[in-house]
């Protein structure tokens, strides 16, 4: 399901800005990992970390997220 133009318009944000806000919210609520959030926004983890730092959002990183990131890095052939 796509977000309707009406919802995008009501937000007062561009589609890209709304996506960033949604991903940030999911990250803050522990719904997605840092690595997955960065991937969904098509940015490096370092850049995503700078983004969340600029918003005053703390990094929460647990064992499950470490495992997810290791799996992601392995799938990409980087580990």
PDB file of C-alpha atoms in Angstrom:
ATOM      1  CA  UNK A   1       0.000   0.000   0.000  1.00  0.00           C
ATOM      2  CA  UNK A   2       1.296   3.416  -0.899  1.00  0.00           C
ATOM      3  CA  UNK A   3       0.768   6.506   1.168  1.00  0.00           C
ATOM      4  CA  UNK A   4      -1.872   8.564  -0.567  1.00  0.00           C
ATOM      5  CA  UNK A   5      -1.133  11.992  -1.994  1.00  0.00           C
ATOM      6  CA  UNK A   6      -3.746  13.335   0.406  1.00  0.00           C
ATOM      7  CA  UNK A   7      -1.755  12.103   3.416  1.00  0.00           C
ATOM      8  CA  UNK A   8       1.485  13.494   1.995  1.00  0.00           C
ATOM      9  CA  UNK A   9      -0.181  16.842   1.335  1.00  0.00           C
ATOM     10  CA  UNK A  10      -1.750  16.926   4.807  1.00  0.00           C
ATOM     11  CA  UNK A  11       1.656  16.332   6.390  1.00  0.00           C
ATOM     12  CA  UNK A  12       3.078  19.479   4.830  1.00  0.00           C
ATOM     13  CA  UNK A  13       6.176  17.496   3.930  1.00  0.00           C
ATOM     14  CA  UNK A  14       7.560  16.199   0.676  1.00  0.00           C
ATOM     15  CA  UNK A  15       7.337  12.453   0.069  1.00  0.00           C
ATOM     16  CA  UNK A  16      11.045  12.128   0.874  1.00  0.00           C
ATOM     17  CA  UNK A  17      10.718  14.126   4.106  1.00  0.00           C
ATOM     18  CA  UNK A  18       7.701  12.056   5.159  1.00  0.00           C
ATOM     19  CA  UNK A  19       9.633   8.852   4.513  1.00  0.00           C
ATOM     20  CA  UNK A  20      12.518  10.111   6.661  1.00  0.00           C
ATOM     21  CA  UNK A  21      10.110  10.970   9.483  1.00  0.00           C
ATOM     22  CA  UNK A  22       8.446   7.564   9.242  1.00  0.00           C
ATOM     23  CA  UNK A  23      11.770   5.710   9.322  1.00  0.00           C
ATOM     24  CA  UNK A  24      12.957   7.815  12.268  1.00  0.00           C
ATOM     25  CA  UNK A  25       9.748   7.008  14.142  1.00  0.00           C
ATOM     26  CA  UNK A  26      10.111   3.284  13.450  1.00  0.00           C
ATOM     27  CA  UNK A  27      13.724   3.421  14.632  1.00  0.00           C
ATOM     28  CA  UNK A  28      12.785   5.294  17.818  1.00  0.00           C
ATOM     29  CA  UNK A  29      10.096   2.724  18.570  1.00  0.00           C
ATOM     30  CA  UNK A  30      12.556  -0.161  18.128  1.00  0.00           C
ATOM     31  CA  UNK A  31      10.622  -1.439  15.122  1.00  0.00           C
ATOM     32  CA  UNK A  32      13.681  -1.403  12.839  1.00  0.00           C
ATOM     33  CA  UNK A  33      17.412  -1.482  13.454  1.00  0.00           C
ATOM     34  CA  UNK A  34      19.868   1.266  12.683  1.00  0.00           C
ATOM     35  CA  UNK A  35      21.212  -0.721   9.751  1.00  0.00           C
ATOM     36  CA  UNK A  36      17.761  -1.353   8.306  1.00  0.00           C
ATOM     37  CA  UNK A  37      16.750   2.291   8.765  1.00  0.00           C
ATOM     38  CA  UNK A  38      19.846   3.460   6.912  1.00  0.00           C
ATOM     39  CA  UNK A  39      19.205   0.956   4.147  1.00  0.00           C
ATOM     40  CA  UNK A  40      15.575   2.042   3.747  1.00  0.00           C
ATOM     41  CA  UNK A  41      16.734   5.653   3.429  1.00  0.00           C
ATOM     42  CA  UNK A  42      19.477   4.636   1.022  1.00  0.00           C
ATOM     43  CA  UNK A  43      22.207   6.156   3.170  1.00  0.00           C
ATOM     44  CA  UNK A  44      25.248   4.891   5.019  1.00  0.00           C
ATOM     45  CA  UNK A  45      24.889   3.926   8.654  1.00  0.00           C
ATOM     46  CA  UNK A  46      27.309   6.714   9.517  1.00  0.00           C
ATOM     47  CA  UNK A  47      25.096   9.282   7.762  1.00  0.00           C
ATOM     48  CA  UNK A  48      21.998   7.895   9.498  1.00  0.00           C
ATOM     49  CA  UNK A  49      23.795   8.142  12.845  1.00  0.00           C
ATOM     50  CA  UNK A  50      24.541  11.792  12.122  1.00  0.00           C
ATOM     51  CA  UNK A  51      20.868  12.333  11.248  1.00  0.00           C
ATOM     52  CA  UNK A  52      19.589  10.829  14.480  1.00  0.00           C
ATOM     53  CA  UNK A  53      22.229  12.704  16.480  1.00  0.00           C
ATOM     54  CA  UNK A  54      21.069  15.971  14.895  1.00  0.00           C
ATOM     55  CA  UNK A  55      17.546  15.114  16.090  1.00  0.00           C
ATOM     56  CA  UNK A  56      18.697  14.230  19.625  1.00  0.00           C
ATOM     57  CA  UNK A  57      17.693  10.589  19.164  1.00  0.00           C
ATOM     58  CA  UNK A  58      19.723   8.101  21.180  1.00  0.00           C
ATOM     59  CA  UNK A  59      21.120   4.996  19.580  1.00  0.00           C
ATOM     60  CA  UNK A  60      19.739   1.814  21.072  1.00  0.00           C
ATOM     61  CA  UNK A  61      21.719  -1.186  19.996  1.00  0.00           C
ATOM     62  CA  UNK A  62      21.126  -4.627  21.412  1.00  0.00           C
ATOM     63  CA  UNK A  63      22.273  -8.146  20.613  1.00  0.00           C
ATOM     64  CA  UNK A  64      19.395  -8.763  18.208  1.00  0.00           C
ATOM     65  CA  UNK A  65      20.333  -5.655  16.217  1.00  0.00           C
ATOM     66  CA  UNK A  66      23.972  -6.724  16.165  1.00  0.00           C
ATOM     67  CA  UNK A  67      22.927 -10.090  14.756  1.00  0.00           C
ATOM     68  CA  UNK A  68      20.734  -8.390  12.160  1.00  0.00           C
ATOM     69  CA  UNK A  69      23.585  -6.112  11.113  1.00  0.00           C
ATOM     70  CA  UNK A  70      26.016  -9.034  10.896  1.00  0.00           C
ATOM     71  CA  UNK A  71      23.521 -10.894   8.695  1.00  0.00           C
ATOM     72  CA  UNK A  72      23.087  -7.809   6.491  1.00  0.00           C
ATOM     73  CA  UNK A  73      26.852  -7.294   6.158  1.00  0.00           C
ATOM     74  CA  UNK A  74      27.341 -10.991   5.388  1.00  0.00           C
ATOM     75  CA  UNK A  75      24.637 -10.913   2.702  1.00  0.00           C
ATOM     76  CA  UNK A  76      26.315  -7.895   1.113  1.00  0.00           C
ATOM     77  CA  UNK A  77      29.654  -9.734   1.159  1.00  0.00           C
ATOM     78  CA  UNK A  78      31.228  -7.148   3.426  1.00  0.00           C
ATOM     79  CA  UNK A  79      31.906  -9.551   6.257  1.00  0.00           C
TER      80      UNK A  79
END
